[in-house]
Structure formats: C-alpha cells, structure tokens
CSV table of C-alpha atoms and ligand atoms in Angstrom, one decimal:
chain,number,residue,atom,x,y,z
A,1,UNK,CA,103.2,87.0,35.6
A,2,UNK,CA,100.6,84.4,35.6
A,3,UNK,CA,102.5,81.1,35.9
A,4,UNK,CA,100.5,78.2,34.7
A,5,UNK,CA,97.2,78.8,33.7
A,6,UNK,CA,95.0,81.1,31.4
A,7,UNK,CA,92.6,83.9,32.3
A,8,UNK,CA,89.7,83.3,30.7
A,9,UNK,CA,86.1,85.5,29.5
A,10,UNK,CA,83.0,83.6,29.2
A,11,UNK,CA,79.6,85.0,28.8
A,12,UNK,CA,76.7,85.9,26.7
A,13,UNK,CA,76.8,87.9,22.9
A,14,UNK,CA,77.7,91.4,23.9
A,15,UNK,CA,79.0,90.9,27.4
A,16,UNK,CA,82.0,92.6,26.4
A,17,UNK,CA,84.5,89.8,26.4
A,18,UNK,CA,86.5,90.6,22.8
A,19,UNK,CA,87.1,94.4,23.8
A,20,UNK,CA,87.9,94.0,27.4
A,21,UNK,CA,89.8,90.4,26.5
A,22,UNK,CA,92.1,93.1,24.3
A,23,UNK,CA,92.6,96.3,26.7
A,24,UNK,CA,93.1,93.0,29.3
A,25,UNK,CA,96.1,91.5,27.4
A,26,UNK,CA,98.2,94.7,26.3
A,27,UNK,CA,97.8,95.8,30.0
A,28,UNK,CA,98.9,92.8,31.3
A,29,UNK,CA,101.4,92.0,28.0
A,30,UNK,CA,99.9,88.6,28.1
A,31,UNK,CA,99.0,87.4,24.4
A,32,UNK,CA,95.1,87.6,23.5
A,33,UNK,CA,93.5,84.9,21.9
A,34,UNK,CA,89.4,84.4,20.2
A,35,UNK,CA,88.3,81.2,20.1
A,36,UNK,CA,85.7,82.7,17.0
A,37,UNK,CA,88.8,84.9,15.5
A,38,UNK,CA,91.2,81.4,15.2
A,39,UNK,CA,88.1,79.6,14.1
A,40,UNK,CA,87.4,82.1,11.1
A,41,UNK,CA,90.9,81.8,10.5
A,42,UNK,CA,90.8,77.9,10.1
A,43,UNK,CA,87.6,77.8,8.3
A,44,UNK,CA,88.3,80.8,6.1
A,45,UNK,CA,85.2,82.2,6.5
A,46,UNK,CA,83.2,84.0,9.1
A,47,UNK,CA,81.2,82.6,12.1
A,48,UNK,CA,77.9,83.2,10.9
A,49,UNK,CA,78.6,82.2,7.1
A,50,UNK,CA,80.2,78.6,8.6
A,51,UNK,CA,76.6,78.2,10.7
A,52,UNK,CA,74.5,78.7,7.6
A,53,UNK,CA,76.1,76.2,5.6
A,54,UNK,CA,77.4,73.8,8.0
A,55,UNK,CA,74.9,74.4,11.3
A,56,UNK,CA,75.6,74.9,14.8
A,57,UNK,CA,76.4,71.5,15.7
A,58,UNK,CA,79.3,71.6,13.2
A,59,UNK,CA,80.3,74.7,15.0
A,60,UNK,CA,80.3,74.0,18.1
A,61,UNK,CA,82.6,70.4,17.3
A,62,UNK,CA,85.0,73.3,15.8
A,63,UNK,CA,84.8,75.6,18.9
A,64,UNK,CA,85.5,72.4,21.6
A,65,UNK,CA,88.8,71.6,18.5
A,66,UNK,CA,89.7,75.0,18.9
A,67,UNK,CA,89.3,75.3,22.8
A,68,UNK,CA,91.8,72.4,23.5
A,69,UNK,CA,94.4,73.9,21.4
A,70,UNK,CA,94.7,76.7,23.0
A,71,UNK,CA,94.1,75.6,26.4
A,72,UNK,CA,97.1,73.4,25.7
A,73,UNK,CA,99.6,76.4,25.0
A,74,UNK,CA,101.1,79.1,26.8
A,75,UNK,CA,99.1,81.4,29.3
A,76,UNK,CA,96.9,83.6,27.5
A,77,UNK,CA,94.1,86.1,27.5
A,78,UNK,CA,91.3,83.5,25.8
A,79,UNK,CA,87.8,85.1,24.8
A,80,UNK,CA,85.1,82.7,24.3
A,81,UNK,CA,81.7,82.8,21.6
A,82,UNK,CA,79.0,82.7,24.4
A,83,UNK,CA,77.8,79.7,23.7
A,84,UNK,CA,81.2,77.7,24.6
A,85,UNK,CA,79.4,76.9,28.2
A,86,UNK,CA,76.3,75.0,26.7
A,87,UNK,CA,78.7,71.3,26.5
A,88,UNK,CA,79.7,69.9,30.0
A,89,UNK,CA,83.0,69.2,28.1
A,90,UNK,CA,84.0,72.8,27.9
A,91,UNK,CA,83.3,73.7,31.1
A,92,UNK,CA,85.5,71.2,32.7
A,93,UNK,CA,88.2,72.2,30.2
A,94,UNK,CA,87.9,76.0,31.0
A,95,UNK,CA,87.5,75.5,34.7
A,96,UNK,CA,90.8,72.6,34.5
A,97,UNK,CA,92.8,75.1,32.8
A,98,UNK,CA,92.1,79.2,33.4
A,99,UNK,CA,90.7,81.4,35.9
A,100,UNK,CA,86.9,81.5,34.4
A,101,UNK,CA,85.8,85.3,34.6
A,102,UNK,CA,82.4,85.9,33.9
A,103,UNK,CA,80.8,88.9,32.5
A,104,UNK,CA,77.6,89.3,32.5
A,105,UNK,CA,74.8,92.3,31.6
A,106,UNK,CA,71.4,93.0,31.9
A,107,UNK,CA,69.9,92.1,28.6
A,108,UNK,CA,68.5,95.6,27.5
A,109,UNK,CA,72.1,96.9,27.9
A,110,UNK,CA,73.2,93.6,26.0
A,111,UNK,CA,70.4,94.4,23.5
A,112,UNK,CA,71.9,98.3,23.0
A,113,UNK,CA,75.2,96.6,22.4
A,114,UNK,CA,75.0,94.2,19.7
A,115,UNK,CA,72.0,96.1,17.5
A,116,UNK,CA,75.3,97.1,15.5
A,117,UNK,CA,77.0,93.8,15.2
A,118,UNK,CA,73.9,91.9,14.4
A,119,UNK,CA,74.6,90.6,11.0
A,120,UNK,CA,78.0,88.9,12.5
A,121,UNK,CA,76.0,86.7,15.2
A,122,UNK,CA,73.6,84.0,13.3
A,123,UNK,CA,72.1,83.1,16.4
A,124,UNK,CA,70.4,86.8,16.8
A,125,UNK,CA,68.9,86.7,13.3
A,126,UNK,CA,65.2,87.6,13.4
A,127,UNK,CA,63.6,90.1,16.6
A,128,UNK,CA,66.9,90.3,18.8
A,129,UNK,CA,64.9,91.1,21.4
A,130,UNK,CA,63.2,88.2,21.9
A,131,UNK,CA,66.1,85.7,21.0
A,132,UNK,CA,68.6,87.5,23.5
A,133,UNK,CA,65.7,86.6,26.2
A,134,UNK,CA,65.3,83.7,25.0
A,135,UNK,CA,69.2,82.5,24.7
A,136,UNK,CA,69.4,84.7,28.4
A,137,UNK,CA,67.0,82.0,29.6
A,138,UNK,CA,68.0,78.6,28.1
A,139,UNK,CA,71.6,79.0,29.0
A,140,UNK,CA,70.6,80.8,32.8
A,141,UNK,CA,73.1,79.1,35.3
A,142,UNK,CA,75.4,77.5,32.5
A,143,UNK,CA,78.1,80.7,33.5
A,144,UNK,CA,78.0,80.3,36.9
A,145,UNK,CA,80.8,77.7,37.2
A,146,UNK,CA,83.1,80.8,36.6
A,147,UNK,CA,85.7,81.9,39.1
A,148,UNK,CA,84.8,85.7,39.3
A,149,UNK,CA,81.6,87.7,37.6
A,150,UNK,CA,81.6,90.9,37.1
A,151,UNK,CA,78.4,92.8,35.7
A,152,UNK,CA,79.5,95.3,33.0
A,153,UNK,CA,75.9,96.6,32.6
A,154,UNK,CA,77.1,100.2,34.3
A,155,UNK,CA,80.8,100.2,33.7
A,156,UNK,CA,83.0,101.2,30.8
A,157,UNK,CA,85.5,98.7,29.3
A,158,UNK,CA,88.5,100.0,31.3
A,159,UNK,CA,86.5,100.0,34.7
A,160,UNK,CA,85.9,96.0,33.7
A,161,UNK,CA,89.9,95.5,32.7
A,162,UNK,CA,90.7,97.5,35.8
A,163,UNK,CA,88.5,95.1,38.4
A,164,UNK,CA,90.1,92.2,36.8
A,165,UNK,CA,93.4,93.3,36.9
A,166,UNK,CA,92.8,94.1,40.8
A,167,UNK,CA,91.4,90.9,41.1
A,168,UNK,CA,94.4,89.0,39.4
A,169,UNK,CA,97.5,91.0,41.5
A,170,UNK,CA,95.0,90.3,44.7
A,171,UNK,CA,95.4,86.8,44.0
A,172,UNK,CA,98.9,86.7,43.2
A,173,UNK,CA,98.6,86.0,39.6
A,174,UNK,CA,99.9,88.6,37.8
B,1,S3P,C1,77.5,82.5,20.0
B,1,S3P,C2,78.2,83.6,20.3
B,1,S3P,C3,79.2,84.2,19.3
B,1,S3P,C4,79.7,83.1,18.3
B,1,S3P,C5,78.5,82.4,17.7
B,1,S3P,C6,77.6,81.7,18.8
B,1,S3P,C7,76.6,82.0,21.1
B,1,S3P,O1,80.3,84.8,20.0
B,1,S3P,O2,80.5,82.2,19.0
B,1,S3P,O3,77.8,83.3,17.0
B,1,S3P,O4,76.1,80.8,21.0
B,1,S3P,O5,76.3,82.7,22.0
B,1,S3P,P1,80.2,86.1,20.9
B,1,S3P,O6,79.7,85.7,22.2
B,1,S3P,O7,81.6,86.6,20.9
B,1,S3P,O8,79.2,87.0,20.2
C-alpha cells in the first residue's frame, strides 16, 4: 500500500489521465479522485460552462482550491485538467505531495482522441488542430518536473496502468 503520499497524472487534454487514473485505482483499490469532476461538483456546473461565464483565471483559482484539498487527505489516485502545471504553485504542491506521473502523446494521436469530447474542453473551441499545437507549445517543458512519463501514443489504457503499476511495486509503493 502506498503509505504517505498520492500518485498523481498530469498532462495535456487527451493524454489519457481520467481513464487510466480509473483502471489505476480499482487495480490498486486506492480511491480515485478528478480535480475537474470535484470542481463540477462544487460549482454545479460543468468545466467548460464555469470558463464561459466566469474565465479561466477564475478556474484556475478553483483548480489550485481544489488541489490543496485533496492533496491534504488520504492517498489517492488524483487526475489533473492539463492545465494544473501552467502556476509554479501547483507544481510545488504536486511534486511536495505525490509521485508526478506524466503522460504524454504525440499531438495527432491527442488530436484523434479528443475530436469526440470536444464540446467538454473550452480551451479546444475553434480548429483543434491548431490550438492543441498551440497549447502543446506554450506549456512545452511545464510537465517535465514529473517523476515518471510515460508516452501513451502506441499503448492501450491497460498497457499504461500496467507500466505504472510495475513502476509503483518496483519502488516499493504499492
Ligand atoms: C484544461 C484541461 C481540462 C480542464 C480544462 C482546462 C487545460 O482537463 O481542466 O478544460 O488547460 O488543459 P483535461 O486535461 O482532463 O481535459
């Protein structure tokens, strides 16, 4: 069992941190937690409806609220938004408090994967093709602090939980 700290996925939209963040904590009966998912559920509404009337700076004061809280409580499986790395603030917290896994894809793959999920992230509104290059580039080096990366772009989501898992009872922490 992992004693003290939290295992934590960061990365970019459609990295595959919420699906393999799930498979992750039933294999390793550790509770899962979303920083977006407890968010929605505080603001009662969804991501992309809180940016549109409140902007991303109001967001992301929300999503550094959120990260505290649950870095504060018992280990979990914590999935991140992808844009949790762009305040120095949360990367000290995350890094302080979890082992940092990042996933990471190339951004044609990333592109394939969140064509159908595009109405839930207000940052792709508009050609997704150029905003996921440009996000890919403004943020290039802001996940690198991470403990581990893994790149997803050829393997399925149980290949992913399965190197992690690996990599956690290698380490001694589960
Ligand atoms: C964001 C990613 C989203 C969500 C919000 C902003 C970002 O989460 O937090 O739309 O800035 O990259 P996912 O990475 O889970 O899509």
């Amino acid at each position: 069992m992992i004693s003290k700290k939290h295992v934590i996925l960061i990365g970019m939209m459609g990295t595959g941190k919420t699906t393999v963040g799930q498979v992750l904590a039933k294999k390793t009966s550790l509770p899962w937690k979303d920083t977006d998912k407890e968010i929605e559920q505080v603001i009662g509404m969804t991501i992309a409806q809180y940016f549109s009337k409140f902007g991303e700076k109001e967001f992301r004061k929300l999503e550094t609220e959120k990260l505290r809280e649950l870095l504060s409580k018992s280990p979990a499986i914590i999935t991140t938004g992808g844009g949790v790395v762009l305040k120095e603030e949360n990367r000290k917290l995350l890094s302080q408090n979890g082992f940092v896994i990042q996933l990471k894809a190339q951004p044609e793959v990333i592109i394939k994967r969140i064509q159908q999920a595009k109405e839930m992230r207000p940052l792709l509104v508009g050609n997704i093709q150029e905003k996921v290059y440009t996000i890919m580039r403004a943020r290039k080096g802001l996940y690198d602090f991470a403990d581990w990366t893994i790149d997803t772009t050829e393997l399925s989501v149980d290949q992913v939980v399965e190197h992690i898992i690996h990599l956690l009872n290698k380490r001694g922490l589960i």
